Tab-separated table of C-alpha atoms in Angstrom:
chain	number	residue	atom	x	y	z
A	94	MET	CA	67.283	-117.077	-109.896
A	95	ALA	CA	64.517	-114.508	-109.682
A	96	GLN	CA	63.947	-112.681	-106.423
A	97	SER	CA	60.825	-113.831	-104.641
A	98	GLY	CA	60.724	-111.552	-101.562
A	99	LEU	CA	59.024	-108.199	-101.163
A	100	ILE	CA	61.210	-105.192	-100.404
A	101	GLY	CA	60.690	-102.039	-98.368
A	102	PRO	CA	61.184	-99.436	-101.106
A	103	LYS	CA	58.139	-100.815	-102.911
A	104	CYS	CA	55.842	-100.548	-99.874
A	105	LYS	CA	53.395	-97.666	-99.667
A	106	LEU	CA	51.761	-95.498	-97.056
A	107	TYR	CA	48.676	-93.700	-98.337
A	108	TYR	CA	46.293	-91.154	-96.888
A	109	ASN	CA	42.777	-90.598	-98.075
A	110	THR	CA	42.058	-87.316	-99.858
A	111	GLY	CA	38.483	-88.337	-100.697
A	112	ASN	CA	35.788	-89.449	-98.292
A	113	PHE	CA	35.626	-92.680	-96.357
A	114	ALA	CA	33.133	-94.436	-98.629
A	115	THR	CA	34.873	-93.340	-101.820
A	116	PRO	CA	38.515	-93.058	-100.882
A	117	VAL	CA	41.099	-91.368	-103.064
A	118	TRP	CA	44.460	-92.703	-101.970
A	119	ALA	CA	47.394	-90.316	-102.168
A	120	VAL	CA	50.808	-91.790	-101.474
A	121	VAL	CA	52.989	-90.333	-98.744
A	122	PRO	CA	56.061	-90.185	-100.960
A	123	LYS	CA	58.970	-89.408	-98.681
A	124	VAL	CA	58.616	-92.248	-96.182
A	125	SER	CA	61.844	-94.004	-95.238
A	126	ASP	CA	61.528	-96.485	-92.372
A	127	LEU	CA	58.088	-97.803	-91.459
A	128	MET	CA	57.131	-100.380	-88.861
A	129	ILE	CA	53.793	-102.117	-88.490
A	130	THR	CA	53.150	-103.697	-85.123
A	131	ALA	CA	49.977	-105.760	-84.825
A	132	GLU	CA	50.057	-107.310	-81.399
A	133	ALA	CA	47.033	-108.633	-79.541
A	134	ASP	CA	46.401	-108.610	-75.850
A	135	GLU	CA	46.321	-112.070	-74.318
A	136	ALA	CA	43.951	-113.511	-71.747
A	137	ASP	CA	44.392	-116.664	-69.756
A	138	ALA	CA	41.837	-119.268	-70.842
A	139	SER	CA	43.138	-122.216	-68.850
A	140	SER	CA	40.784	-124.704	-67.262
A	141	ARG	CA	40.824	-128.051	-65.485
A	142	GLU	CA	40.072	-129.815	-68.757
A	143	SER	CA	43.645	-129.266	-69.925
A	144	GLY	CA	46.978	-129.620	-68.266
A	145	ALA	CA	48.362	-127.003	-70.569
A	146	LYS	CA	48.117	-123.294	-69.991
A	147	LEU	CA	45.661	-121.934	-72.543
A	148	THR	CA	45.520	-118.403	-73.938
A	149	LEU	CA	43.095	-116.437	-76.073
A	150	LYS	CA	43.546	-113.270	-78.012
A	151	THR	CA	41.350	-110.410	-76.824
A	152	LEU	CA	41.921	-106.908	-78.183
A	153	GLN	CA	43.942	-106.644	-81.356
A	154	GLY	CA	46.512	-103.875	-81.136
A	155	LEU	CA	47.690	-102.085	-84.253
A	156	GLU	CA	50.360	-99.430	-84.416
A	157	VAL	CA	52.383	-97.960	-87.253
A	158	THR	CA	55.460	-95.785	-86.864
A	159	PHE	CA	57.112	-94.170	-89.816
A	160	LYS	CA	59.763	-91.648	-90.715
A	161	MET	CA	59.168	-89.119	-93.439
A	162	ARG	CA	61.636	-86.731	-95.042
A	163	LYS	CA	60.764	-83.219	-93.918
A	164	ASP	CA	59.731	-81.121	-96.898
A	165	PRO	CA	57.439	-78.120	-96.382
A	166	ALA	CA	56.623	-78.237	-100.107
A	167	ASP	CA	55.169	-81.743	-99.774
A	168	ALA	CA	51.379	-81.795	-99.260
A	169	ALA	CA	51.482	-85.115	-97.405
A	170	PHE	CA	54.107	-83.837	-95.001
A	171	LEU	CA	52.072	-80.701	-94.233
A	172	ILE	CA	48.873	-82.626	-93.543
A	173	ILE	CA	50.549	-85.193	-91.294
A	174	ASP	CA	52.817	-82.752	-89.510
A	175	ASN	CA	49.944	-80.348	-88.858
A	176	ALA	CA	47.856	-83.213	-87.490
A	177	ALA	CA	50.645	-83.957	-85.024
A	178	VAL	CA	49.655	-80.872	-83.029
A	179	THR	CA	45.884	-81.085	-83.480
A	180	TYR	CA	43.292	-83.759	-82.787
A	181	ASP	CA	42.565	-84.260	-86.493
A	182	ILE	CA	41.845	-87.781	-87.674
A	183	LEU	CA	43.303	-88.972	-90.963
A	184	ASP	CA	42.416	-92.070	-92.955
A	185	PHE	CA	45.511	-94.208	-93.678
A	186	LEU	CA	46.203	-97.214	-95.856
A	187	VAL	CA	49.498	-99.015	-95.336
A	188	LEU	CA	50.398	-101.694	-97.871
A	189	ASP	CA	53.389	-103.814	-98.830
A	190	GLY	CA	52.957	-102.720	-102.450
A	191	LEU	CA	50.979	-100.421	-104.693
A	192	SER	CA	47.251	-100.060	-104.039
A	193	THR	CA	46.736	-101.416	-107.563
A	194	PHE	CA	49.099	-104.381	-107.172
A	195	ASN	CA	47.122	-107.550	-106.669
A	196	THR	CA	48.091	-109.486	-103.506
A	197	ALA	CA	49.468	-106.370	-101.765
A	198	ARG	CA	48.453	-106.582	-98.110
A	199	GLY	CA	48.182	-104.259	-95.154
A	200	TYR	CA	45.775	-102.244	-93.057
A	201	ARG	CA	43.395	-99.341	-93.346
A	202	PHE	CA	42.476	-97.300	-90.318
A	203	GLU	CA	41.638	-93.776	-89.207
A	204	SER	CA	44.059	-92.264	-86.768
A	205	GLN	CA	45.302	-89.241	-84.990
A	206	ILE	CA	49.032	-88.539	-84.957
A	207	PHE	CA	50.144	-89.680	-81.526
A	208	SER	CA	53.798	-88.738	-81.494
A	209	HIS	CA	56.293	-86.727	-83.399
A	210	THR	CA	59.995	-87.123	-82.747
A	211	GLU	CA	62.719	-85.540	-84.788
A	212	SER	CA	66.489	-85.731	-84.670
A	213	GLN	CA	68.227	-82.522	-85.679
A	214	ASN	CA	71.798	-83.736	-85.227
A	215	LEU	CA	74.642	-82.265	-87.228
A	216	GLY	CA	74.811	-84.077	-90.512
A	217	ASP	CA	71.166	-85.152	-90.396
A	218	VAL	CA	68.723	-84.917	-93.218
A	219	LEU	CA	65.560	-84.365	-91.208
A	220	TYR	CA	63.280	-87.385	-90.965
A	221	PRO	CA	60.654	-86.768	-88.273
A	222	GLU	CA	59.023	-89.924	-86.947
A	223	TYR	CA	55.277	-90.248	-86.369
A	224	LYS	CA	53.115	-92.832	-84.647
A	225	ILE	CA	49.573	-93.711	-85.676
A	226	LYS	CA	47.052	-96.197	-84.294
A	227	PRO	CA	43.325	-96.776	-84.870
A	228	ALA	CA	40.836	-94.292	-83.456
A	229	PRO	CA	37.140	-94.890	-82.800
A	230	THR	CA	35.123	-93.216	-85.557
A	231	THR	CA	31.665	-93.529	-87.076
A	232	ASN	CA	33.231	-95.483	-89.931
A	233	GLY	CA	33.767	-98.591	-87.893
A	234	PRO	CA	36.795	-100.608	-86.836
A	235	PRO	CA	40.075	-100.778	-88.726
A	236	SER	CA	40.294	-103.130	-91.659
A	237	ARG	CA	42.603	-105.658	-93.131
A	238	ALA	CA	43.380	-104.571	-96.687
A	239	VAL	CA	44.201	-106.912	-99.557
A	240	VAL	CA	44.441	-105.721	-103.128
A	241	ALA	CA	42.357	-107.747	-105.567
A	242	SER	CA	41.292	-106.863	-109.099
A	243	GLY	CA	43.470	-103.777	-108.935
A	244	ALA	CA	41.948	-102.190	-105.839
A	245	PRO	CA	42.142	-102.719	-102.082
A	246	VAL	CA	39.399	-104.820	-100.526
A	247	PHE	CA	38.740	-104.152	-96.860
A	248	THR	CA	37.702	-106.629	-94.179
A	249	ALA	CA	36.852	-105.241	-90.773
A	250	MET	CA	39.046	-106.405	-87.917
A	251	ALA	CA	36.291	-107.676	-85.659
A	252	PRO	CA	36.199	-110.742	-83.418
B	204	MET	CA	68.840	-83.986	-119.661
B	205	ALA	CA	70.454	-83.024	-116.409
B	206	THR	CA	73.515	-84.948	-115.282
B	207	GLU	CA	73.837	-84.381	-111.587
B	208	VAL	CA	77.623	-84.365	-111.310
B	209	LEU	CA	77.817	-81.726	-114.053
B	210	ASP	CA	75.083	-79.809	-112.287
B	211	VAL	CA	77.258	-79.820	-109.163
B	212	CYS	CA	80.250	-78.608	-111.191
B	213	ASP	CA	78.255	-75.764	-112.716
B	214	ARG	CA	76.985	-74.701	-109.302
B	215	VAL	CA	80.531	-74.810	-107.931
B	216	VAL	CA	81.662	-72.588	-110.808
B	217	ALA	CA	78.838	-70.142	-110.054
B	218	ALA	CA	79.617	-70.122	-106.320
B	219	ILE	CA	83.328	-69.492	-106.902
B	220	THR	CA	82.575	-66.738	-109.401
B	221	GLU	CA	80.174	-64.998	-107.051
B	222	TYR	CA	82.615	-65.250	-104.157
B	223	TRP	CA	85.611	-64.123	-106.181
B	224	GLU	CA	83.890	-61.118	-107.736
B	225	ALA	CA	83.090	-59.838	-104.256
B	226	ALA	CA	86.494	-60.702	-102.791
B	227	ASP	CA	89.415	-58.396	-102.112
B	228	PRO	CA	91.121	-58.313	-104.562
B	229	PRO	CA	88.265	-59.215	-106.895
B	230	LYS	CA	88.442	-61.480	-109.917
B	231	GLY	CA	90.429	-59.735	-112.658
B	232	ALA	CA	89.875	-59.564	-116.393
B	233	ALA	CA	92.440	-62.268	-117.087
B	234	ASP	CA	91.143	-64.567	-114.354
B	235	ARG	CA	88.602	-67.236	-115.125
B	236	VAL	CA	86.569	-70.043	-113.612
B	237	VAL	CA	85.440	-72.780	-115.949
B	238	ARG	CA	84.119	-76.308	-116.012
B	239	ASP	CA	86.363	-78.204	-118.353
B	240	TYR	CA	86.731	-81.862	-119.288
B	241	ALA	CA	90.438	-81.496	-120.125
B	242	PRO	CA	92.052	-78.658	-118.175
B	243	GLU	CA	95.006	-77.238	-120.046
B	244	PHE	CA	97.455	-77.586	-117.178
B	245	SER	CA	97.438	-81.354	-117.604
B	246	GLU	CA	99.166	-81.011	-120.979
B	247	THR	CA	101.375	-78.039	-120.251
B	248	PRO	CA	105.016	-78.759	-121.219
B	249	GLN	CA	107.554	-78.091	-118.519
B	250	GLU	CA	110.443	-75.711	-118.808
B	251	GLY	CA	112.763	-78.500	-117.790
B	252	GLU	CA	112.101	-80.219	-121.105
B	253	GLY	CA	114.186	-77.645	-122.895
B	254	PHE	CA	111.841	-74.978	-124.121
B	255	GLU	CA	109.777	-72.179	-122.708
B	256	PRO	CA	106.053	-73.047	-122.742
B	257	PRO	CA	103.490	-70.323	-123.319
B	258	ARG	CA	102.726	-68.760	-119.961
B	259	PRO	CA	98.997	-68.214	-119.462
B	260	ALA	CA	97.994	-64.955	-117.818
B	261	GLY	CA	95.767	-64.626	-114.800
B	262	ARG	CA	94.504	-67.131	-112.291
B	263	ARG	CA	92.614	-70.052	-113.746
B	264	VAL	CA	90.239	-72.174	-111.714
B	265	TRP	CA	89.201	-75.449	-113.286
B	266	VAL	CA	86.229	-77.466	-112.100
B	267	PHE	CA	85.678	-81.016	-113.291
B	268	PRO	CA	83.853	-84.171	-112.200
B	269	ASP	CA	85.745	-86.921	-110.424
B	270	GLU	CA	83.342	-89.731	-109.478
B	271	SER	CA	79.832	-90.500	-108.245
B	272	VAL	CA	78.711	-93.066	-105.686
B	273	HIS	CA	75.255	-94.474	-104.968
B	274	HIS	CA	74.801	-95.172	-101.249
B	275	GLY	CA	71.408	-96.875	-101.507
B	276	GLU	CA	67.815	-95.763	-101.147
B	277	MET	CA	67.315	-92.639	-99.064
B	278	ASP	CA	63.598	-93.243	-98.755
B	279	ARG	CA	60.740	-94.490	-100.915
B	280	GLU	CA	61.022	-91.508	-103.239
B	281	GLY	CA	64.718	-90.754	-103.568
B	282	ASP	CA	68.189	-92.264	-103.787
B	283	ASP	CA	71.202	-91.317	-101.703
B	284	ASP	CA	73.884	-90.270	-104.198
B	285	GLU	CA	77.246	-88.601	-103.700
B	286	HIS	CA	79.170	-86.680	-106.340
B	287	PHE	CA	82.873	-85.857	-106.180
B	288	VAL	CA	84.297	-82.870	-108.024
B	289	VAL	CA	87.791	-81.430	-108.232
B	290	VAL	CA	88.684	-77.759	-108.198
B	291	ALA	CA	92.150	-76.960	-109.548
B	292	ILE	CA	93.628	-73.524	-108.954
B	293	GLU	CA	96.390	-72.611	-111.375
B	294	GLU	CA	98.416	-69.428	-111.807
B	295	TRP	CA	101.694	-68.841	-113.602
B	296	TYR	CA	104.113	-66.373	-112.087
B	297	ASP	CA	104.569	-63.458	-114.495
B	298	GLY	CA	107.688	-61.993	-112.934
B	299	ALA	CA	111.301	-62.925	-113.325
B	300	GLY	CA	112.950	-65.654	-111.298
B	301	THR	CA	111.406	-67.805	-108.622
B	302	PRO	CA	107.937	-66.822	-107.303
B	303	PRO	CA	108.428	-65.049	-103.966
B	304	ARG	CA	106.956	-66.447	-100.818
B	305	ASP	CA	104.412	-63.612	-100.489
B	306	TRP	CA	103.065	-64.370	-103.969
B	307	LEU	CA	102.647	-68.030	-103.065
B	308	ASP	CA	101.082	-67.209	-99.698
B	309	VAL	CA	98.328	-65.247	-101.449
B	310	ARG	CA	97.572	-68.118	-103.853
B	311	LEU	CA	97.539	-70.643	-101.050
B	312	ALA	CA	95.143	-68.417	-99.091
B	313	PHE	CA	92.869	-68.359	-102.132
B	314	THR	CA	92.835	-72.170	-102.180
B	315	LYS	CA	91.961	-72.155	-98.492
B	316	SER	CA	89.106	-69.721	-99.125
B	317	LEU	CA	87.568	-71.962	-101.774
B	318	TRP	CA	88.062	-75.039	-99.583
B	319	LYS	CA	86.094	-73.342	-96.795
B	320	LEU	CA	83.511	-71.709	-99.051
B	321	LEU	CA	82.527	-74.881	-100.851
B	322	ARG	CA	82.232	-77.148	-97.800
B	323	ASN	CA	80.022	-74.864	-95.744
B	324	ALA	CA	76.587	-76.387	-95.176
B	325	ARG	CA	75.318	-73.570	-92.972
B	326	PRO	CA	74.389	-70.650	-95.277
B	327	GLU	CA	70.838	-70.023	-96.390
B	328	PRO	CA	70.464	-70.042	-99.328
B	329	GLU	CA	72.850	-72.943	-99.781
B	330	VAL	CA	76.211	-72.369	-101.443
B	331	ILE	CA	75.549	-75.304	-103.768
B	332	ALA	CA	71.755	-75.343	-103.955
B	333	GLY	CA	70.176	-78.774	-103.812
B	334	PHE	CA	73.371	-80.542	-102.762
B	335	ARG	CA	74.799	-80.755	-99.268
B	336	PRO	CA	78.546	-80.751	-98.664
B	337	GLU	CA	79.827	-84.110	-97.460
B	338	SER	CA	83.622	-83.895	-97.645
B	339	ALA	CA	86.278	-81.364	-98.599
B	340	GLU	CA	89.923	-82.232	-98.976
B	341	VAL	CA	92.868	-80.148	-100.115
B	342	GLN	CA	94.648	-82.842	-102.061
B	343	ASP	CA	97.632	-80.656	-102.878
B	344	TRP	CA	98.222	-77.246	-101.406
B	345	TYR	CA	100.642	-76.819	-104.286
B	346	ASP	CA	102.280	-78.975	-106.891
B	347	VAL	CA	106.062	-78.961	-106.359
B	348	PRO	CA	107.164	-79.894	-109.927
B	349	MET	CA	104.813	-77.270	-111.343
B	350	LEU	CA	106.359	-74.692	-109.018
B	351	ARG	CA	109.977	-75.719	-109.588
B	352	PHE	CA	109.924	-76.262	-113.329
B	353	ASN	CA	107.192	-73.883	-114.489
B	354	ARG	CA	107.248	-71.278	-111.716
B	355	ALA	CA	103.530	-71.794	-111.406
B	356	TYR	CA	101.110	-72.407	-108.579
B	357	LEU	CA	98.778	-75.369	-108.922
B	358	SER	CA	96.599	-76.759	-106.143
B	359	PHE	CA	93.767	-79.262	-105.989
B	360	VAL	CA	90.694	-79.374	-103.792
B	361	ARG	CA	88.427	-82.424	-103.923
B	362	LEU	CA	84.873	-82.001	-102.708
B	363	SER	CA	81.868	-84.234	-102.446
B	364	TYR	CA	78.184	-83.421	-102.264
B	365	ARG	CA	75.260	-85.622	-101.290
B	366	GLU	CA	71.868	-85.357	-102.909
B	367	ILE	CA	68.525	-87.075	-102.643
B	368	ALA	CA	68.291	-88.124	-106.250
B	369	ASP	CA	65.475	-89.103	-108.532
B	370	PRO	CA	65.855	-92.880	-108.938
B	371	ASN	CA	64.766	-92.697	-112.563
B	372	PRO	CA	67.396	-92.322	-115.327
């Protein structure tokens, strides 16, 4: 029976080497573990018209953490690692497949690098971990990304 | 086309050669370090079989592949592979009678030196560039039948190295 699930090794984290309107997506090649957390804040919306407690989503949180093999010869590593100690904003696209693979889904957002942790234990191959989350920029809110016709299509995450 | 386990063997040969040439005493003219698919010691007849085999001169260090293991994906770009190689140290005693203890002590110390040299992950540049030492085991400090019947020293060191490998063939 053919496998129907998607698998982690095929997922991609990209950063934009072009401009925002005409992005050129370069893959971050040495990513190992990556976690997307999209969790909204909740507000109580209960009223006397219902006996049930009612809740509405307010602000949509979005956070991505990822580990990347440390390689000073890797352009993506240098850009991300340098941004970890500056206030630079990078444009990221995180997908569960190639940016040309129709139906691949994920998010696009501009972000600073908010944390950098790195284990240097004996026996470790170094995989520093970084955290990114959307920043306010002139390019608008973060977007949902879905690949269609061989390219990602972006839909702003707005209420 | 590079075959990683052979690449490891060749780098082990180079590392041993470099170490030995700078050692005290240094590698002699009759000594050699080679990667070989079928080391000669494996077919050497024993004196106990009724005839005197040819007795090779010098110390001979054989390096050959043992096995390779894939441990899964290291990350989105590379695989986590491990390669095992064996280093055999062989030397036939060229004197009369049983090899004296001092002679054997020197050969055993040489085995120990290679065991320590080839497992050391600390030096920069790396001893085995591109591969990190994972395990190092002296399988036999010396082979008793080889010593008793051939008056020869033979020891085996088994090493493994991890690499982040290209997933493509």
